[in-house]
Coordinates of C-alpha atoms (C1' of nucleotides) in Angstrom, one line a residue:
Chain A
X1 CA 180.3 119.0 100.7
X2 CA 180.8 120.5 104.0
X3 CA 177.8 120.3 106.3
X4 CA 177.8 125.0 106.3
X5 CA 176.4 124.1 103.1
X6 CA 173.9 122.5 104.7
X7 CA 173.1 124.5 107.7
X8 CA 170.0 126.1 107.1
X9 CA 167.3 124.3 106.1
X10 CA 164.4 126.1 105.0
X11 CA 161.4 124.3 104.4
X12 CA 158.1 125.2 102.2
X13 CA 155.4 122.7 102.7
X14 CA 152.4 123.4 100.3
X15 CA 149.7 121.1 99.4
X16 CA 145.9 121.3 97.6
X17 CA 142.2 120.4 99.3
X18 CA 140.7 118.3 96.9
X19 CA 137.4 118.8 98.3
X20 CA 134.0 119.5 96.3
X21 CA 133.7 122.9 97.9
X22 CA 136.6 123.7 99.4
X23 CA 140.1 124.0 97.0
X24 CA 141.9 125.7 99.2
X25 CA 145.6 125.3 99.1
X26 CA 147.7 125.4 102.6
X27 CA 151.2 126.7 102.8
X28 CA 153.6 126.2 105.9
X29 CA 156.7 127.1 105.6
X30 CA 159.7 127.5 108.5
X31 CA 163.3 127.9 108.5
X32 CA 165.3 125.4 111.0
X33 CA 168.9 126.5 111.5
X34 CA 170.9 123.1 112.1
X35 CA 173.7 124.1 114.1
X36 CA 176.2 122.0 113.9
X37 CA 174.3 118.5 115.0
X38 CA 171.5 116.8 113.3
X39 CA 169.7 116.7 116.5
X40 CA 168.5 120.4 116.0
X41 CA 165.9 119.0 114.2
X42 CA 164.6 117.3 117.2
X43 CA 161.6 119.7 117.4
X44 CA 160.4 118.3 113.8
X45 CA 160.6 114.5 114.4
X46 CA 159.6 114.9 117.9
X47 CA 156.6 115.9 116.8
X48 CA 156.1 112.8 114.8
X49 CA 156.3 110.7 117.7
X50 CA 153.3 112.6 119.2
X51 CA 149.7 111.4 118.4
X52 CA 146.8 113.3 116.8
X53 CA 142.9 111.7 116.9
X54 CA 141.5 113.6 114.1
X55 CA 142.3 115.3 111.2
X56 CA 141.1 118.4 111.7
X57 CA 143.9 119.1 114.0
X58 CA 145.7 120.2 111.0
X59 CA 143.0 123.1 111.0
X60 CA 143.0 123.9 114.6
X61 CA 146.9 123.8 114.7
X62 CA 146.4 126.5 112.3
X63 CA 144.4 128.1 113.9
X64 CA 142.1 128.8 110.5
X65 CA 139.7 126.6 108.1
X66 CA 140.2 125.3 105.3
X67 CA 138.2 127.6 103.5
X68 CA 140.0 130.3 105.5
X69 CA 141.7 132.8 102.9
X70 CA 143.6 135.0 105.4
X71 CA 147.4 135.5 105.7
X72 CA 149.1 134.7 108.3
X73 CA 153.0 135.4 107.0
X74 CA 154.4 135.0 103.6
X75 CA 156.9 132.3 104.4
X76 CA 159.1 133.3 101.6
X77 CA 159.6 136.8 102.0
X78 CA 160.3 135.7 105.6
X79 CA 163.1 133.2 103.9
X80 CA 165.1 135.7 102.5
X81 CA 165.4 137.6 106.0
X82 CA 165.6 134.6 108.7
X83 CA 168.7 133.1 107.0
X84 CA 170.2 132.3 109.9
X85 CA 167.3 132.6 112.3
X86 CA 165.2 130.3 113.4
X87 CA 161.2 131.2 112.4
X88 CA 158.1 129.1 111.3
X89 CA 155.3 130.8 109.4
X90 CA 151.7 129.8 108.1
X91 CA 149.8 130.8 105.8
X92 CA 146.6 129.6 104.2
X93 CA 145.4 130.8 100.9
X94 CA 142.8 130.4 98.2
X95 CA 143.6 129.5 94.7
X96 CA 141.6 132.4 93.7
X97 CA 143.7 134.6 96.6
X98 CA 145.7 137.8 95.1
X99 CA 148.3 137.1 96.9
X100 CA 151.3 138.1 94.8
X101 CA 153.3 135.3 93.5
X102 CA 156.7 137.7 92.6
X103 CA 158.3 137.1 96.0
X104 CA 158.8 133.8 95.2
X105 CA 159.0 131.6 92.1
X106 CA 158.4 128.0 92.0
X107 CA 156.9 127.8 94.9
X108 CA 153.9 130.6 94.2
X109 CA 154.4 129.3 90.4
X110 CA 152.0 126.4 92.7
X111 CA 149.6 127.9 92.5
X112 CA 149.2 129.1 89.3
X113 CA 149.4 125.7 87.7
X114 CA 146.8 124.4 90.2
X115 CA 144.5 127.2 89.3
X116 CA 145.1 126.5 85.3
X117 CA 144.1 122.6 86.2
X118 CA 146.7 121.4 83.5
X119 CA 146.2 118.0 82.4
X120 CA 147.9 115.5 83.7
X121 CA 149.6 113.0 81.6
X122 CA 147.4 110.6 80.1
X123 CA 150.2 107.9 81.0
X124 CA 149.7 107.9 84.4
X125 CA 149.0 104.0 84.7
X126 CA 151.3 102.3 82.3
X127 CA 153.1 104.2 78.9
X128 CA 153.4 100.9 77.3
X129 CA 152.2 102.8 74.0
X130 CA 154.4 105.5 74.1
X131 CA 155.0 105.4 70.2
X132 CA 151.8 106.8 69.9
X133 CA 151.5 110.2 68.2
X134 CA 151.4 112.4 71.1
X135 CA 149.8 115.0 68.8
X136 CA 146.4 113.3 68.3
X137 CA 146.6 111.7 71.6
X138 CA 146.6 114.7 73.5
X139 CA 143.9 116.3 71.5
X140 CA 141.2 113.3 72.2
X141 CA 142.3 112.3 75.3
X142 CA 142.3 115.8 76.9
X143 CA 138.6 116.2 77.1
X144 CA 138.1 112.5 78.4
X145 CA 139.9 112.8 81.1
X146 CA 139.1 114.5 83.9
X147 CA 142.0 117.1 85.0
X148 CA 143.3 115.9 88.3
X149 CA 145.5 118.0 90.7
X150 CA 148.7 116.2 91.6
X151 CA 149.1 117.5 95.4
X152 CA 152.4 118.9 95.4
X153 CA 155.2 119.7 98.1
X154 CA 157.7 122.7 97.5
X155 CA 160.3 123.3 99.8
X156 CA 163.4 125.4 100.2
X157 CA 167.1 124.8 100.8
X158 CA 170.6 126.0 100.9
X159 CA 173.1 124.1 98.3
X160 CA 175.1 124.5 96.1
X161 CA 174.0 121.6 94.0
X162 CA 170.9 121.8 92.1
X163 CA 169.9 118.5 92.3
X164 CA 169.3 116.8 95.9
X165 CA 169.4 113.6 96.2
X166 CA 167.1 112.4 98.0
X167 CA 166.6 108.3 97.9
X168 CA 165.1 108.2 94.7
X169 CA 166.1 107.8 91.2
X170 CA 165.4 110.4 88.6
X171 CA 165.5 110.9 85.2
X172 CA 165.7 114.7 84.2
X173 CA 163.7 115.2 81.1
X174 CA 163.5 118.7 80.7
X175 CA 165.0 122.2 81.5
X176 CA 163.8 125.4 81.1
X177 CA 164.6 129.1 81.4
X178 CA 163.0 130.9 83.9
X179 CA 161.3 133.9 83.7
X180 CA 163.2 136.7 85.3
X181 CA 165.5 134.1 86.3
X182 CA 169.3 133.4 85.3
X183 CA 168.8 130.0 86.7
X184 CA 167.2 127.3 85.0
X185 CA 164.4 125.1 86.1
X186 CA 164.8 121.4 85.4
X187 CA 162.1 118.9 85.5
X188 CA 162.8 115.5 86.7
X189 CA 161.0 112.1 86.6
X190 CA 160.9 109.0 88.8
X191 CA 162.4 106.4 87.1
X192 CA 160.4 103.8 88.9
X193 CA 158.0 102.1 86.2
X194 CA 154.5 103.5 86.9
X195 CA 155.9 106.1 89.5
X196 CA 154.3 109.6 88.0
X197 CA 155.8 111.8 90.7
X198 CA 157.4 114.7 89.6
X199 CA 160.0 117.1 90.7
X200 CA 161.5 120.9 89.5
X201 CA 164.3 122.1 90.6
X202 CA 165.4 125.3 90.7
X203 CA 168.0 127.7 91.9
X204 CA 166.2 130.6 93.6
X205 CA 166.5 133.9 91.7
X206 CA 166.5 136.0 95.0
X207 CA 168.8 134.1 96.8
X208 CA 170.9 131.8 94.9
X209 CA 172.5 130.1 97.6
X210 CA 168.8 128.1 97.7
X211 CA 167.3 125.4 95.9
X212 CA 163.3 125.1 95.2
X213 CA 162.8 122.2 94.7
X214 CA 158.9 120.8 93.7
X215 CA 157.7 117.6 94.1
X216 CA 154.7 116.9 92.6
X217 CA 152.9 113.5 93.3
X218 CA 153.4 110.7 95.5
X219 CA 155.5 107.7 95.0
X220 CA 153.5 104.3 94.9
X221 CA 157.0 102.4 95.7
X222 CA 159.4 101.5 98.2
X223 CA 162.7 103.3 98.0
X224 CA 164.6 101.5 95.3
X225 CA 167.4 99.5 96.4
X226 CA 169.5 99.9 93.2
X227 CA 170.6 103.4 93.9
X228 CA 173.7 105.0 92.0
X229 CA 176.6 105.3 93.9
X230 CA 176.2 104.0 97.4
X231 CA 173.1 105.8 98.0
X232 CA 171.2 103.2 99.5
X233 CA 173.2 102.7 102.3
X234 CA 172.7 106.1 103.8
X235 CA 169.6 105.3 104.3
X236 CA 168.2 103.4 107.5
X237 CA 166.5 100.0 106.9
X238 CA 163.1 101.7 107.5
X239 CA 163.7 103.8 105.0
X240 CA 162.8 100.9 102.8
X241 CA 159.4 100.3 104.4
X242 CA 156.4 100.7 101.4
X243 CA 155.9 103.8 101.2
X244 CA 152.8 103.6 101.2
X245 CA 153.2 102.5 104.9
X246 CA 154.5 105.7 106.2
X247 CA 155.6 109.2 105.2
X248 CA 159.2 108.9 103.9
X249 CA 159.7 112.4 103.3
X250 CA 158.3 116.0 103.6
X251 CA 156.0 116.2 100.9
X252 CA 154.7 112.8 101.6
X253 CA 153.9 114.2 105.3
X254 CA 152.4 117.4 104.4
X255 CA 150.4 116.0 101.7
X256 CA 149.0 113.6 104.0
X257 CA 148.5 115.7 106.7
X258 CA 146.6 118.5 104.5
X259 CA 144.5 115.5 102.2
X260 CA 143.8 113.1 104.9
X261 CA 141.0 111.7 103.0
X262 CA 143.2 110.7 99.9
X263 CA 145.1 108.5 103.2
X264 CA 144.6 104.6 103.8
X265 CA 144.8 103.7 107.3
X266 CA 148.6 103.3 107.2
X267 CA 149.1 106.4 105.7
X268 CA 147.1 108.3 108.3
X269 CA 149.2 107.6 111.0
X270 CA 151.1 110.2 109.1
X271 CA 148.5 112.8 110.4
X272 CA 150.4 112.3 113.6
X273 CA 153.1 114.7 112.7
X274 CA 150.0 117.5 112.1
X275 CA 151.0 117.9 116.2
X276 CA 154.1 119.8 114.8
X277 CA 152.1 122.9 113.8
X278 CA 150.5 123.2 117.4
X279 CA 153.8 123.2 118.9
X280 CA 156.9 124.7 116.6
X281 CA 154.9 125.9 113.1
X282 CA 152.3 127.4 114.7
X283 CA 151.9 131.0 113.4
X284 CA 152.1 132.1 117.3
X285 CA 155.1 130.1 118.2
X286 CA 157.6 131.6 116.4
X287 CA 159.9 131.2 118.9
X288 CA 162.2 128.1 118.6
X289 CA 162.4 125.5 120.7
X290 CA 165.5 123.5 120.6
X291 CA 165.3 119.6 122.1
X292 CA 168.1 117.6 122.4
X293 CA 167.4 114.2 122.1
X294 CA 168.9 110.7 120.9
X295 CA 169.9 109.4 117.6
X296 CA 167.1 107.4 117.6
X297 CA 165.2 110.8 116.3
X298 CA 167.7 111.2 113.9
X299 CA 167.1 108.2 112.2
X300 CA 163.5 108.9 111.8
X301 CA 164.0 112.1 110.9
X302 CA 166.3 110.5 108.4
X303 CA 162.7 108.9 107.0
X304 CA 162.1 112.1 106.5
X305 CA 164.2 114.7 105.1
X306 CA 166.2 114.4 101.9
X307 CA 169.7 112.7 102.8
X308 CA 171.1 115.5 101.9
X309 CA 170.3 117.5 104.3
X310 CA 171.4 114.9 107.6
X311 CA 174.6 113.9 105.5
X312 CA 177.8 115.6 106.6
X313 CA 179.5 114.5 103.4
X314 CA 178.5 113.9 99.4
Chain B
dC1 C1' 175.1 98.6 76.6
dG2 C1' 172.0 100.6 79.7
dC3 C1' 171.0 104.6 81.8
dC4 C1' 171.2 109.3 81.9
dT5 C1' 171.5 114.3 80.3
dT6 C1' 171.1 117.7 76.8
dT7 C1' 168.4 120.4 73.9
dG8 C1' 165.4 122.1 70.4
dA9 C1' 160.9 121.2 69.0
dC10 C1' 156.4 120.8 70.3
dC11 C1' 152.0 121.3 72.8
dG12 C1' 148.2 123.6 75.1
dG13 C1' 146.7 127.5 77.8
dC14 C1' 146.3 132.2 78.2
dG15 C1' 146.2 137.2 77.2
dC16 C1' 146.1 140.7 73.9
Chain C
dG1 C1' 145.4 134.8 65.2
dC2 C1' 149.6 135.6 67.4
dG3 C1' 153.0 135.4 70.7
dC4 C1' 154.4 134.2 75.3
dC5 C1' 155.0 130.8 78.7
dG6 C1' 155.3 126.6 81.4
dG7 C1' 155.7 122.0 80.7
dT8 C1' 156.9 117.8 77.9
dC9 C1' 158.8 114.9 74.2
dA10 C1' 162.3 112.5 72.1
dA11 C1' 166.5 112.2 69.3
dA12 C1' 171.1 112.4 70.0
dG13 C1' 175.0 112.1 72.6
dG14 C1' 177.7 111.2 77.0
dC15 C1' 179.3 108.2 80.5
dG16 C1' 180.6 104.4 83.5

DNA sequence: CGCCTTTGACCGGCGC
DNA sequence: GCGCCGGTCAAAGGCG
């Protein structure tokens, strides 16, 4: 896999407010051409290193409220022409916005499924009794339980493989056609015993040279150690940290970062990386600024974004 | 043999 | 009620 394959790296960052009176959803999005050295993404793990005091910095990177529904940019549309440029856009919208979701698909699809507050699955804490008929089960147990939104984290990249790997262990348990797609949308599952989180992958119908990939949930484990293949050893010792400890990749960050309150204390060191947006993501900084720093960014950024993307070979 | 993918059936929500 | 659609289940088969 030659590392062209993996020289743009576009990423969608998109997460729920859980809030009594406020459901918005925040989207940030930005595309981060790699060059030819890992180090391009200096201006994303830099960022990390900075500290934030509170979490409304997330808001005032922005620039909006949480409750704001205006649009700044519609990151994808600005995908599709920024290929090879380097942008970031932000945008904030409502679940009830009529924002248009045919410029994108899984990543506006979002926003649909938060809105229609699908049920979760009533296995989330153990599925020892999975022989039950799943018939009656889902019929009593719907009501019961209250729907919960599963904050989820989509992002965008250019591969030719469907699937990224990305530290974990997944078990694909369904694929689907897409609507007004060629490409299908699989649906994959962490294998880890009592690890809900959730992931769709999907080739992108307007360009599809990109990936959309979906994460939905966040993992409640370390990084297993009994990877396929040799997986495990791309990864820094760190990476193996609880991940409850740290963010260990995007979605972890953003959702983090946009549901501080769901955080523990550990986790809201992660609100740290909020600093990003005032610097590089912000909606009036859409010029980029490269950094050149030292490896030692690269391995956190390694914490961070799926191997994939920092490998220069399968 | 364990783990994984494939794949058609199934489910629930939604619009008509 | 019906059909569409997104999402999930689970049997069957593949593979190392």
């Amino acid at each position: 896999m030659s590392e062209h394959e993996f020289r743009d790296f576009y990423y969608h960052a998109s997460t729920m407010f859980h809030n009594d009176h406020v459901d918005d959803m925040f989207r940030v999005s930005s595309s981060v051409s790699v060059d030819h050295h890992p180090s391009s993404y200096m201006s994303f793990t830099d960022c990390l290193h900075s500290s934030v005091g509170e979490y409304g910095s997330l808001e005032k990177a922005f620039g909006l409220s949480p409750s704001s529904s205006e649009v700044f940019s519609s990151p994808i549309e600005g995908l599709n022409q920024t290929t090879n440029q380097q942008s970031s856009e932000v945008m904030a919208i409502t679940p009830n916005s009529s924002i248009s979701s045919s410029s994108s698909e899984a990543a506006y699809c979002e926003e649909d499924s938060a809105k229609n507050n699908k049920d979760k699955q009533p296995k989330g804490s153990d599925d020892g009794s999975k022989e039950s008929p799943k018939k009656g089960m889902k019929g009593a147990k719907k009501k019961a339980e209250r729907k919960q939104k599963e904050p989820r984290f989509a992002f965008v990249t250019k591969s030719e493989v469907d699937h990224l790997e990305d530290g974990y262990r997944w078990r694909k348990y369904g694929q689907k056609a897409v609507k007004n797609s060629p490409y299908p949308r699989s649906y994959y599952r962490c294998t880890t015993q009592k690890c809900t989180v959730k992931k769709r992958v999907e080739r992108s119908f307007q360009d599809p040279s990109t990936v959309i990939t979906t994460y939905e949930g966040q993992h409640n484990h370390p990084l297993p150690t009994t990877l396929r293949g040799n997986a495990a050893a791309l990864f820094p010792p760190s990476m193996f940290a609880p991940a409850t400890a740290r963010p260990s990749f995007p979605h972890e960050l953003f959702m983090q970062m946009a549901a501080p309150h769901e955080m523990n204390n550990q986790q809201a060191n992660g609100v740290a990386a909020a600093s990003m947006f005032g610097e590089n993501f912000s909606p009036y900084h859409h010029q980029y600024h490269h950094h050149h720093r030292q490896v030692s960014d690269y391995g956190l950024l390694q914490d961070m974004v799926p191997s994939r993307f920092l490998k220069h070979e399968p």
